[in-house]
Every structure is written in structure tokens, then in C-alpha cells.
Coordinates of C-alpha atoms and ligand atoms in Angstrom, one line a residue:
M1 CA 144.4 -105.5 -99.9
S2 CA 143.2 -102.2 -101.7
F3 CA 140.2 -101.2 -103.5
E4 CA 142.0 -101.9 -106.8
D5 CA 141.9 -105.6 -105.9
L6 CA 138.3 -105.8 -105.8
G7 CA 137.5 -105.9 -109.6
L8 CA 136.1 -102.3 -109.5
E9 CA 136.2 -100.1 -112.7
P10 CA 138.6 -97.0 -112.7
S11 CA 135.8 -94.3 -112.6
I12 CA 134.2 -96.0 -109.5
L13 CA 137.8 -96.4 -108.0
K14 CA 138.2 -92.7 -108.6
A15 CA 135.1 -91.7 -106.7
V16 CA 136.2 -94.3 -104.0
S17 CA 139.5 -92.8 -103.4
E18 CA 137.8 -89.0 -103.8
A19 CA 135.5 -90.0 -100.7
G20 CA 138.9 -90.4 -98.8
Y21 CA 138.8 -94.3 -98.5
S22 CA 142.0 -95.9 -99.2
E23 CA 141.3 -99.4 -97.8
P24 CA 138.4 -101.6 -98.2
T25 CA 136.8 -102.9 -94.7
P26 CA 136.5 -106.5 -94.3
I27 CA 132.9 -106.7 -95.5
Q28 CA 133.8 -104.7 -98.4
R29 CA 136.8 -107.0 -99.2
A30 CA 134.7 -110.2 -98.8
A31 CA 131.3 -108.9 -100.5
I32 CA 132.3 -106.8 -103.6
P33 CA 134.0 -109.5 -105.4
E34 CA 131.3 -112.0 -104.7
A35 CA 128.6 -109.3 -105.8
I36 CA 130.5 -108.2 -108.9
R37 CA 130.8 -111.9 -110.2
G38 CA 127.0 -111.8 -109.7
R39 CA 126.3 -114.0 -106.8
D40 CA 123.8 -113.5 -104.1
V41 CA 125.4 -112.1 -100.8
L42 CA 124.4 -112.6 -97.3
G43 CA 126.1 -110.2 -95.4
I44 CA 125.8 -110.4 -91.3
A45 CA 127.3 -106.9 -90.6
Q46 CA 126.2 -104.0 -88.4
T47 CA 126.2 -100.3 -89.3
G48 CA 129.7 -98.9 -89.0
T49 CA 131.2 -102.0 -90.9
G50 CA 131.1 -100.4 -94.2
K51 CA 128.3 -102.2 -95.5
T52 CA 126.7 -99.7 -97.6
A53 CA 129.5 -99.2 -100.1
S54 CA 129.6 -102.9 -100.1
F55 CA 126.5 -103.0 -102.0
T56 CA 126.5 -99.6 -103.7
L57 CA 129.7 -100.2 -105.1
P58 CA 129.2 -103.3 -107.0
M59 CA 125.7 -102.1 -108.0
I60 CA 127.0 -99.2 -109.7
Q61 CA 129.4 -101.2 -111.7
R62 CA 126.5 -103.4 -112.9
L63 CA 124.1 -100.8 -113.6
S64 CA 126.9 -98.7 -115.5
K65 CA 125.9 -100.8 -118.5
G66 CA 122.1 -101.1 -119.8
R67 CA 119.4 -98.5 -119.7
A68 CA 116.3 -98.0 -117.7
R69 CA 112.8 -98.4 -118.9
A70 CA 109.8 -96.6 -118.0
R71 CA 108.3 -97.6 -114.9
M72 CA 110.7 -100.5 -114.7
P73 CA 113.5 -99.8 -112.3
R74 CA 116.6 -101.9 -112.8
S75 CA 117.6 -102.0 -109.0
L76 CA 115.9 -101.9 -105.8
V77 CA 117.1 -101.0 -102.3
L78 CA 114.8 -101.6 -99.4
A79 CA 115.6 -99.8 -96.1
P80 CA 113.7 -99.7 -92.9
T81 CA 113.8 -96.0 -92.5
R82 CA 113.8 -93.0 -94.5
E83 CA 117.0 -91.7 -92.7
L84 CA 118.7 -94.9 -93.7
A85 CA 117.3 -94.8 -97.4
A86 CA 118.7 -91.2 -97.7
Q87 CA 121.9 -92.3 -96.5
V88 CA 122.1 -95.1 -99.1
A89 CA 121.0 -92.5 -101.6
D90 CA 124.0 -90.4 -100.5
N91 CA 126.2 -93.3 -101.1
F92 CA 125.0 -93.7 -104.7
E93 CA 125.6 -90.1 -105.3
K94 CA 129.3 -90.2 -103.6
Y95 CA 130.3 -93.5 -105.2
G96 CA 128.3 -93.1 -108.7
K97 CA 129.3 -89.3 -109.6
Y98 CA 130.9 -90.5 -112.6
Q99 CA 128.2 -92.6 -114.0
K100 CA 125.1 -91.4 -115.5
L101 CA 122.9 -93.3 -113.2
S102 CA 119.1 -92.1 -112.8
M103 CA 117.7 -92.6 -109.1
A104 CA 114.3 -92.2 -107.4
L105 CA 113.4 -92.1 -103.8
L106 CA 110.2 -93.5 -102.4
I107 CA 110.1 -92.4 -98.9
G108 CA 108.0 -90.1 -96.7
G109 CA 108.9 -86.5 -96.9
V110 CA 109.7 -86.6 -100.8
S111 CA 107.1 -85.4 -103.3
F112 CA 105.2 -88.5 -104.7
A113 CA 104.7 -86.5 -108.0
D114 CA 108.4 -85.9 -108.6
Q115 CA 109.4 -89.4 -107.7
D116 CA 106.4 -90.7 -110.1
A117 CA 107.8 -88.5 -113.1
K118 CA 111.3 -89.9 -112.6
L119 CA 109.8 -93.6 -112.4
T120 CA 108.0 -92.8 -115.6
R121 CA 111.2 -91.7 -117.3
G122 CA 112.9 -94.8 -115.9
V123 CA 115.4 -95.2 -113.0
D124 CA 118.5 -97.5 -112.6
V125 CA 118.3 -97.4 -108.8
L126 CA 115.1 -97.2 -106.9
I127 CA 115.6 -96.8 -103.0
A128 CA 112.6 -97.1 -100.9
T129 CA 111.1 -97.9 -97.5
P130 CA 108.8 -101.2 -98.0
G131 CA 105.3 -99.3 -97.5
R132 CA 105.8 -96.4 -99.7
L133 CA 107.1 -98.9 -102.4
L134 CA 104.0 -101.0 -102.1
D135 CA 102.0 -97.7 -102.2
H136 CA 103.2 -96.9 -105.4
F137 CA 103.0 -100.4 -106.8
E138 CA 99.1 -100.7 -105.5
R139 CA 98.7 -97.5 -107.6
G140 CA 99.8 -99.2 -110.7
R141 CA 102.7 -96.7 -111.2
L142 CA 105.5 -99.3 -110.9
L143 CA 106.7 -102.7 -112.2
L144 CA 109.2 -104.8 -110.4
T145 CA 109.7 -107.3 -113.2
G146 CA 112.9 -105.4 -114.3
I147 CA 114.8 -105.8 -111.3
E148 CA 118.1 -107.2 -111.8
V149 CA 119.5 -106.4 -108.1
M150 CA 117.7 -106.2 -105.0
V151 CA 119.1 -105.2 -101.7
V152 CA 117.6 -105.7 -98.1
D153 CA 119.5 -103.3 -95.7
E154 CA 119.0 -104.0 -92.1
A155 CA 116.8 -106.7 -92.4
D156 CA 116.3 -107.6 -88.6
R157 CA 115.4 -103.9 -88.1
M158 CA 112.7 -104.4 -90.8
L159 CA 111.8 -107.4 -88.9
D160 CA 111.2 -105.6 -85.5
M161 CA 109.4 -102.9 -87.5
G162 CA 107.0 -105.4 -88.8
F163 CA 107.9 -105.2 -92.5
I164 CA 108.6 -108.8 -93.1
P165 CA 105.4 -109.8 -95.0
D166 CA 106.0 -106.8 -96.9
I167 CA 109.6 -107.9 -97.6
E168 CA 108.0 -111.2 -98.7
R169 CA 105.7 -109.8 -101.2
I170 CA 108.1 -107.6 -102.7
F171 CA 110.3 -110.6 -103.1
K172 CA 107.8 -112.3 -105.1
L173 CA 107.0 -109.3 -107.5
T174 CA 110.5 -109.3 -108.5
P175 CA 111.9 -111.9 -111.1
I176 CA 113.4 -114.8 -109.9
T177 CA 116.7 -114.1 -112.2
R178 CA 117.6 -111.2 -109.9
Q179 CA 120.6 -111.0 -107.8
T180 CA 119.8 -110.3 -104.0
L181 CA 122.3 -108.6 -101.6
F182 CA 120.6 -108.9 -98.2
F183 CA 122.2 -107.6 -94.9
S184 CA 121.3 -108.0 -91.4
A185 CA 123.1 -107.4 -88.3
T186 CA 121.6 -110.7 -86.7
M187 CA 120.1 -113.8 -87.9
P188 CA 117.0 -114.5 -86.0
P189 CA 114.9 -117.4 -87.1
E190 CA 112.6 -115.3 -89.2
I191 CA 115.2 -113.6 -91.2
Q192 CA 117.1 -117.2 -91.9
R193 CA 113.7 -118.3 -93.1
I194 CA 113.5 -115.3 -95.7
T195 CA 116.9 -116.1 -96.9
D196 CA 116.6 -119.6 -97.3
Q197 CA 113.7 -118.9 -99.4
F198 CA 114.7 -116.0 -101.5
L199 CA 118.4 -116.1 -101.7
H200 CA 120.2 -118.5 -104.2
D201 CA 123.2 -120.1 -102.7
P202 CA 124.4 -116.9 -101.1
A203 CA 128.1 -116.0 -100.3
R204 CA 127.6 -115.9 -96.5
I205 CA 129.7 -113.2 -95.2
E206 CA 129.8 -112.7 -91.4
V207 CA 132.0 -109.6 -89.9
A208 CA 132.9 -108.7 -86.4
P209 CA 130.9 -105.7 -85.2
P210 CA 133.2 -102.6 -85.3
A211 CA 135.6 -102.2 -82.7
T212 CA 134.3 -103.2 -79.4
A213 CA 133.9 -100.4 -76.8
A214 CA 136.3 -101.4 -74.4
A215 CA 139.4 -101.8 -77.1
T216 CA 139.2 -98.3 -78.5
I217 CA 137.1 -95.9 -76.0
S218 CA 138.6 -94.7 -73.0
Q219 CA 136.0 -94.3 -70.3
H220 CA 135.8 -91.6 -67.4
I221 CA 133.3 -90.2 -65.0
L222 CA 133.2 -86.8 -63.2
R223 CA 131.7 -87.2 -59.9
L224 CA 129.6 -84.3 -58.8
E225 CA 128.7 -83.6 -55.1
T226 CA 125.2 -82.4 -56.3
K227 CA 122.6 -82.9 -59.1
A228 CA 121.7 -79.5 -59.4
D229 CA 121.7 -78.5 -62.9
N230 CA 124.0 -75.4 -62.9
V231 CA 126.7 -77.5 -61.4
K232 CA 126.3 -80.2 -64.1
R233 CA 126.6 -77.5 -66.6
A234 CA 129.9 -76.2 -65.0
G235 CA 131.1 -79.8 -64.9
L236 CA 130.3 -80.2 -68.5
R237 CA 132.3 -77.2 -69.5
K238 CA 135.4 -78.6 -67.7
L239 CA 135.1 -81.6 -69.6
L240 CA 134.5 -79.8 -73.0
D241 CA 137.7 -77.6 -72.0
T242 CA 139.8 -80.9 -71.5
E243 CA 142.6 -81.6 -73.9
G244 CA 142.1 -83.5 -77.2
V245 CA 138.5 -82.6 -77.7
K246 CA 138.1 -82.1 -81.3
N247 CA 134.2 -82.6 -81.5
G248 CA 131.8 -84.2 -79.5
I249 CA 128.2 -85.5 -78.9
I250 CA 126.8 -84.4 -75.5
F251 CA 123.9 -86.8 -74.6
C252 CA 120.8 -85.6 -72.3
N253 CA 118.1 -87.9 -71.1
R254 CA 115.4 -85.3 -71.8
K255 CA 114.6 -83.2 -74.8
S256 CA 114.1 -80.1 -72.2
T257 CA 117.5 -80.6 -71.1
V258 CA 118.9 -80.8 -74.7
D259 CA 117.4 -77.3 -75.2
I260 CA 118.7 -75.9 -72.0
V261 CA 122.4 -77.1 -72.4
A262 CA 122.5 -76.2 -75.8
K263 CA 121.4 -72.6 -74.8
S264 CA 123.7 -72.4 -72.0
L265 CA 126.7 -73.7 -74.1
Q266 CA 126.4 -71.2 -76.5
K267 CA 126.0 -68.5 -74.0
H268 CA 129.2 -69.5 -72.6
G269 CA 130.8 -69.3 -76.5
Y270 CA 130.8 -72.9 -77.3
N271 CA 129.9 -73.8 -80.8
A272 CA 127.1 -76.2 -79.9
R273 CA 123.7 -77.1 -81.3
P274 CA 120.7 -79.2 -80.1
I275 CA 119.1 -82.1 -81.7
H276 CA 116.0 -83.7 -80.6
G277 CA 112.6 -84.9 -82.2
D278 CA 110.6 -82.0 -81.6
L279 CA 112.9 -79.5 -83.4
A280 CA 111.8 -78.8 -87.0
Q281 CA 113.1 -81.3 -89.6
A282 CA 114.9 -78.5 -91.6
F283 CA 116.8 -77.4 -88.3
R284 CA 117.8 -81.0 -87.6
M285 CA 119.1 -81.7 -90.9
E286 CA 121.1 -78.3 -91.1
T287 CA 122.6 -79.2 -87.5
L288 CA 123.6 -82.4 -88.7
E289 CA 125.3 -81.1 -91.9
K290 CA 126.9 -78.6 -89.9
F291 CA 128.4 -80.8 -87.3
R292 CA 129.3 -83.3 -90.2
S293 CA 131.2 -80.5 -92.0
G294 CA 133.0 -79.3 -88.7
E295 CA 131.1 -76.1 -88.5
T296 CA 129.3 -77.2 -85.4
K297 CA 131.9 -78.6 -82.7
F298 CA 129.0 -80.2 -80.4
L299 CA 126.0 -81.8 -80.9
V300 CA 123.7 -81.6 -77.7
A301 CA 121.5 -84.8 -78.6
S302 CA 118.5 -86.9 -77.0
D303 CA 119.3 -90.8 -77.4
V304 CA 116.4 -91.2 -79.9
A305 CA 117.5 -88.3 -82.1
A306 CA 121.1 -90.0 -82.2
R307 CA 119.9 -93.3 -83.1
G308 CA 120.6 -94.4 -86.7
L309 CA 122.6 -91.2 -87.6
D310 CA 125.9 -91.8 -89.5
I311 CA 128.2 -89.4 -87.9
P312 CA 131.9 -90.4 -88.3
D313 CA 135.0 -88.8 -86.5
V314 CA 133.6 -88.1 -83.3
S315 CA 136.5 -87.4 -80.8
H316 CA 134.3 -87.5 -77.6
V317 CA 131.1 -88.4 -76.2
F318 CA 129.6 -86.8 -73.2
N319 CA 127.1 -88.3 -71.0
F320 CA 125.5 -85.0 -69.4
D321 CA 122.9 -87.4 -67.7
V322 CA 123.6 -90.9 -66.7
P323 CA 121.4 -92.9 -69.2
V324 CA 118.2 -94.4 -67.6
H325 CA 118.8 -97.5 -69.7
A326 CA 122.2 -99.2 -69.2
E327 CA 122.4 -100.3 -72.9
D328 CA 121.8 -96.7 -73.8
Y329 CA 125.2 -96.1 -72.4
V330 CA 126.9 -98.6 -74.8
H331 CA 125.1 -96.8 -77.8
R332 CA 126.0 -93.6 -76.9
I333 CA 129.9 -94.1 -76.3
G334 CA 130.0 -96.4 -79.4
R335 CA 129.5 -92.8 -81.2
T336 CA 133.4 -92.6 -80.6
G337 CA 136.3 -94.9 -81.0
R338 CA 135.0 -96.1 -84.5
A339 CA 136.7 -97.8 -87.3
G340 CA 139.6 -98.6 -84.7
R341 CA 140.1 -95.0 -83.8
Q342 CA 140.7 -93.7 -80.4
G343 CA 137.7 -92.2 -78.6
T344 CA 137.1 -90.7 -75.2
A345 CA 133.8 -90.9 -73.3
F346 CA 132.9 -89.0 -70.3
M347 CA 130.0 -89.0 -68.0
L348 CA 128.7 -86.7 -65.0
V349 CA 127.7 -88.7 -62.2
T350 CA 125.9 -87.2 -59.4
P351 CA 124.5 -88.7 -56.1
A352 CA 121.3 -89.2 -57.5
D353 CA 122.6 -91.5 -60.3
G354 CA 123.7 -94.4 -58.0
K355 CA 121.3 -96.9 -59.2
Q356 CA 121.7 -96.3 -63.0
Y357 CA 125.6 -96.1 -62.5
D358 CA 125.6 -99.5 -60.8
A359 CA 123.7 -101.1 -63.5
I360 CA 126.1 -99.4 -66.1
L361 CA 129.0 -101.0 -64.3
K362 CA 127.4 -104.4 -63.9
M363 CA 126.5 -104.4 -67.7
L364 CA 130.2 -103.4 -68.6
G365 CA 131.5 -106.0 -66.0
V366 CA 133.5 -103.4 -64.3
K367 CA 134.1 -102.7 -60.8
E368 CA 134.6 -98.8 -61.7
I369 CA 135.0 -96.5 -64.4
D370 CA 138.0 -94.0 -64.1
A371 CA 137.0 -91.0 -62.0
L372 CA 138.4 -87.6 -62.8
N373 CA 140.2 -85.5 -60.5
I374 CA 138.8 -82.2 -61.6
K375 CA 137.3 -79.6 -59.4
V376 CA 134.2 -78.0 -60.4
D377 CA 133.7 -74.3 -59.4
V378 CA 130.3 -72.7 -60.0
E379 CA 130.1 -69.1 -61.2
P380 CA 128.5 -66.7 -58.8
R381 CA 125.6 -65.7 -61.3
E382 CA 125.1 -69.3 -62.2
Q383 CA 124.6 -70.3 -58.3
R384 CA 121.2 -70.7 -57.4
S385 CA 119.7 -71.4 -53.8
R386 CA 117.8 -74.6 -53.1
A387 CA 114.6 -72.7 -52.6
D388 CA 115.0 -71.4 -56.1
E389 CA 115.5 -74.8 -57.3
R390 CA 112.5 -76.5 -55.9
P391 CA 109.7 -74.8 -57.8
R392 CA 111.4 -75.2 -60.9
R393 CA 111.7 -78.9 -60.6
E394 CA 107.9 -79.2 -59.7
E395 CA 107.1 -77.0 -62.7
R396 CA 108.7 -79.6 -64.9
G397 CA 106.8 -82.4 -63.1
E398 CA 109.9 -84.2 -61.5
R399 CA 108.8 -84.2 -57.7
G400 CA 106.2 -85.7 -55.5
R401 CA 103.4 -88.2 -56.3
G402 CA 101.8 -85.7 -58.9
R403 CA 104.7 -86.9 -61.3
R404 CA 103.4 -87.9 -64.6
R405 CA 104.9 -90.9 -66.2
T406 CA 105.2 -89.6 -69.6
R407 CA 105.7 -86.1 -70.5
P408 CA 106.0 -84.3 -73.6
D409 CA 109.5 -83.2 -72.9
R410 CA 110.6 -86.4 -72.1
E411 CA 112.3 -89.4 -73.7
P412 CA 109.9 -92.5 -73.5
S413 CA 109.7 -94.2 -70.2
S414 CA 110.4 -97.6 -69.8
S415 CA 106.9 -98.6 -70.0
T416 CA 106.5 -96.8 -73.3
R417 CA 109.6 -98.2 -74.5
E418 CA 108.4 -101.8 -74.2
K419 CA 105.3 -100.8 -75.9
N420 CA 106.8 -99.3 -78.5
A421 CA 109.6 -101.7 -79.0
A422 CA 108.5 -102.7 -82.4
A423 CA 107.9 -99.4 -83.6
P424 CA 110.1 -97.2 -85.9
A425 CA 112.8 -95.6 -84.2
G426 CA 111.0 -92.0 -84.8
D427 CA 108.0 -93.2 -83.6
R428 CA 109.4 -93.8 -80.1
E429 CA 110.1 -90.7 -79.8
R430 CA 106.8 -89.9 -78.1
P431 CA 104.3 -92.2 -76.7
R432 CA 101.5 -93.1 -79.1
K433 CA 98.0 -93.7 -78.0
N434 CA 96.5 -94.9 -81.3
A435 CA 98.9 -96.3 -83.6
E436 CA 98.2 -95.5 -87.2
P437 CA 98.4 -98.3 -89.7
R438 CA 102.0 -99.1 -90.6
R439 CA 102.1 -97.8 -94.1
R440 CA 101.3 -94.2 -92.9
K441 CA 103.7 -94.6 -89.8
E442 CA 106.6 -95.4 -92.0
E443 CA 106.3 -91.8 -93.5
S444 CA 106.9 -90.2 -90.2
E445 CA 109.4 -93.0 -89.0
D446 CA 112.6 -91.3 -89.4
V447 CA 114.5 -89.7 -86.9
V448 CA 116.0 -87.1 -89.2
G449 CA 113.7 -86.7 -92.1
L450 CA 114.6 -85.0 -95.2
G451 CA 113.1 -81.8 -94.4
D452 CA 114.8 -79.1 -96.7
H453 CA 117.5 -81.6 -97.4
V454 CA 116.6 -83.3 -100.8
P455 CA 119.9 -85.1 -102.1
A456 CA 121.0 -83.5 -105.2
F457 CA 120.1 -85.8 -107.6
L458 CA 116.4 -85.3 -106.8
L459 CA 116.9 -81.8 -107.9
R460 CA 118.5 -82.8 -111.2
Ligands
LIG1 P1 128.1 -98.0 -93.4 O1 128.6 -99.3 -92.3 O2 128.1 -98.4 -94.4 O3 127.1 -97.3 -92.4 O4 129.5 -97.2 -92.9 C1 130.1 -96.7 -91.8 C2 131.0 -95.3 -92.0 O5 132.2 -95.8 -92.7 C3 130.5 -94.4 -92.8 O6 130.9 -93.2 -92.4 C4 131.2 -94.7 -94.2 O7 131.5 -93.4 -95.2 C5 132.5 -95.2 -93.7 N1 133.3 -96.1 -94.6 C6 132.9 -96.6 -95.6 N2 133.7 -97.5 -96.1 C7 135.2 -97.1 -95.7 C8 136.3 -97.5 -96.1 N3 136.4 -98.4 -97.1 N4 137.3 -96.8 -95.2 C9 136.8 -96.0 -94.3 N5 135.7 -95.5 -94.0 C10 134.6 -96.0 -94.8

């Protein structure tokens, strides 16, 4: 089946083909014709399945006819984080380039006044995080009675973040005649209740998660005799030099390690840039764009910074550190081998990683991961005596009883993780002592904010 068979208009098909997509994904195949017919859709699909286009394409088609009225947007897309909202906006930009649709983005980091001016002029598409949307609504700057299509994206993530009451409220502010396109990776009872209440005879479309790790990712480890960082860096370079490495993400457990590894790689002539939550938003956005465009070959990342980023086409994932939590291993390696392509994941394993490595094997249900037979030589200038190592580690608070549980340069500890389990991804970057009210939190929730990156349509 091709995109032509889905009932889309030529101008949209042209934009899709220019985006480089020749075949619809399973969710697109099933959802687009139903949505074009005007039916509600309940899509049970996770990121990576092509779900975003499965709602943006039919929306563009529907909205291409008709005109927006002042303060009464014609459609609404709710996303849990501003990063996701910005990605949806990019999709509308990409596929809607031959339509004259107006858009506004109500998310933290984007000027309130500018978006308000757009709302006043009238918008076809309003993309928002729930809290920001209600802020505008409560200020009387917005009416939701003109909504023809409403999308809820990543509903289960909204549930985790405590947005469900907001979602219910927003549903009630929109007309009952609206078309609803609702997406969630899982269907916990609370989400089921919402869909039972607000969707009308939806087409329920469930698609398998994108190819499982085992099928498309070849996994290997490189055993090192010591956990010394200089040896690990030398080991990493060996891995980066292996055949077929087109680009990759290098995962480290700590932000400080991300910085050190990125600097070291740059010094050794590798095209690498760091990404973690303590770096300026503008820098993170620039890094992502350079990585997406291929200008930057290696992204050195922390787990939290990498979560939620849509980065296609990664040939390799490198685990510089064995992740502390086994489930992070699956998230990390899931960055390669997407959409049925072949990917490779490497991990450095030192004698100190025994417990964490065993937990990964257990989770994968395997006895061993293929161990590479690569010899790692450390250049003399990189060698450091044990005596040199010790004070450095103590400086970083890694040894002895005085070790702090949470350090500013660390990813959250497991206790912090539990505490923040319900917090937005970006908030998990650092332990929060006094949680701010949710509305405000949402403004800093994204992992990579817009910073200087303002989607082109906002500048028009
Ligand atoms: P999503 O699940 O919407 O986050 O999309 C995951 C990735 O798949 C994004 O990088 C999309 O650009 C890409 N994508 C969406 N539709 C297609 C398609 N029909 N063929 C190939 N890639 C696609």
C-alpha cells in the first residue's frame, strides 16, 4: 500500500514524498483513512511508529478547507512536553508546506505575546501543553468552542505527569461535535476511562512497537581490565573506529562524564558534541540540529537528555558506562535499529560493572552478550598512575563514606528517580526539593527546550 491509497490530496502527497517517505507505516495505513472519513481514532502506538504523521496528515487535509476565526482555533493538539509539541509543529510545517495553515504554539519558552497575537488573528492549528493552554484560557485569551479536531498525543505520559484532570477539563471546553484523535502507548484504566467518556465510537488501532531490540540490533561488549577512565576512553575510540560506524550516540551515566568524553573525543579529532541538561538550551538545540543534519557525527549524551528526542538513523549506540538501571540499556540501544533497519550497540564493561551488567543480562534473558576481541592500548600521555587517580575521584565525591547521594553533576539516583517518577522528563534531570505547582513546572519540563530554535512558522 502506498500513501496514494490513503485518500490524501495531491499537495499533501507531494509534501510527504518530499519528506522522503514512500510507504506508510502500519499506524498510518490504518489511521489516516479513518481520520479522513471523520471518525474518532484511538491509536495505541508508541513513538517510532510514525504516529505523528498519522494525525497531522488527515488534519492538514481537513483544515485546508475553511477559515480560522479570531481567538477560536479550529484544531488543538495536546502534547505532554514542549519538546514533543515542537516536534508536532515541525511535522505540520513539513507536511503542510503547500497549505496556508496558520499555527500557534502555546508552550513554555515561546513568547506569550507573540502567540497571543496569532490567536487574535485566528489559527487553524493550536499546539499546546495542557497547563499553558489552560493559562491562556483562564486569561480569557482563547475560546475552544470552534475546535473541529482535537488530538491527545502520548496520553499515558500525560497520566504519569498528572495532566489527566487538565485533559478532562479541556475536553469539556471543546464542542461535543469535534473529531478526536487519541494516542497512547499503553491503556491503563485511567486512560481507558477517558477514552470511553470522550471518544465516540472510535476506530481502535493497535500497532506493535517498532522492531524489538533482539531483531534488529546486534549487541556487543568490550571487556576492559580496569575501570580507569582513560582506558575506557581509549576503548571507546577503538569502538568508534570499527567498520560501519556512520554516526552514533555515546551514553554516559553522568553529566560530568559526558563533558569529559566529548572534550576528549574532540581532542582526538572526532566530530562529537555533548548534550545534557546543564547545557544552555540554544547549545542543545544547535547540537541536535547538527546531529540530525549529519554535521555532527557523535552525540555524547546523558540518559535524561536523550529521552524523548526524535533522532532517526543512528547506526550505532555506544554505552561508555554500563547503565545503572537495566531498563535504561533498552532505551539506549533502542536509539539504533529503528524502523526495521540494522543497528549496532556496543558497551564497555569493566570489572566494577559486574552487578549492573548481570542485571542487564537477566532483563534481556540471555547468558552473555557477544564480547569483542579488541585490544585496548593506552597512549603513554593518557596513562595516569593510581596515585593520580585517587584524589581526582575523591574530588568528585565518588569514594568513601562521605559520598553524597545526589551530586549536581549526576543523573538522578534511584531514590530521586522514584520520587520524581511522576515528574516531567526534564524535571528529573535534577532532584527537586520544593516542587513548584504543576502549571509552572510544565514550562521547564522539556529536555531540550526551544531556546533559540523557533520553528519557522512562528517567525512568519
Ligand atoms: P513518530 O512515531 O511519529 O515519532 O515517528 C517516528 C519517525 O518515523 C520520525 O522520524 C518520522 O519522521 C519517521 N516517519 C514517519 N512516517 C514515516 C514513513 N511513512 N516512512 C518512514 N519514516 C517515517
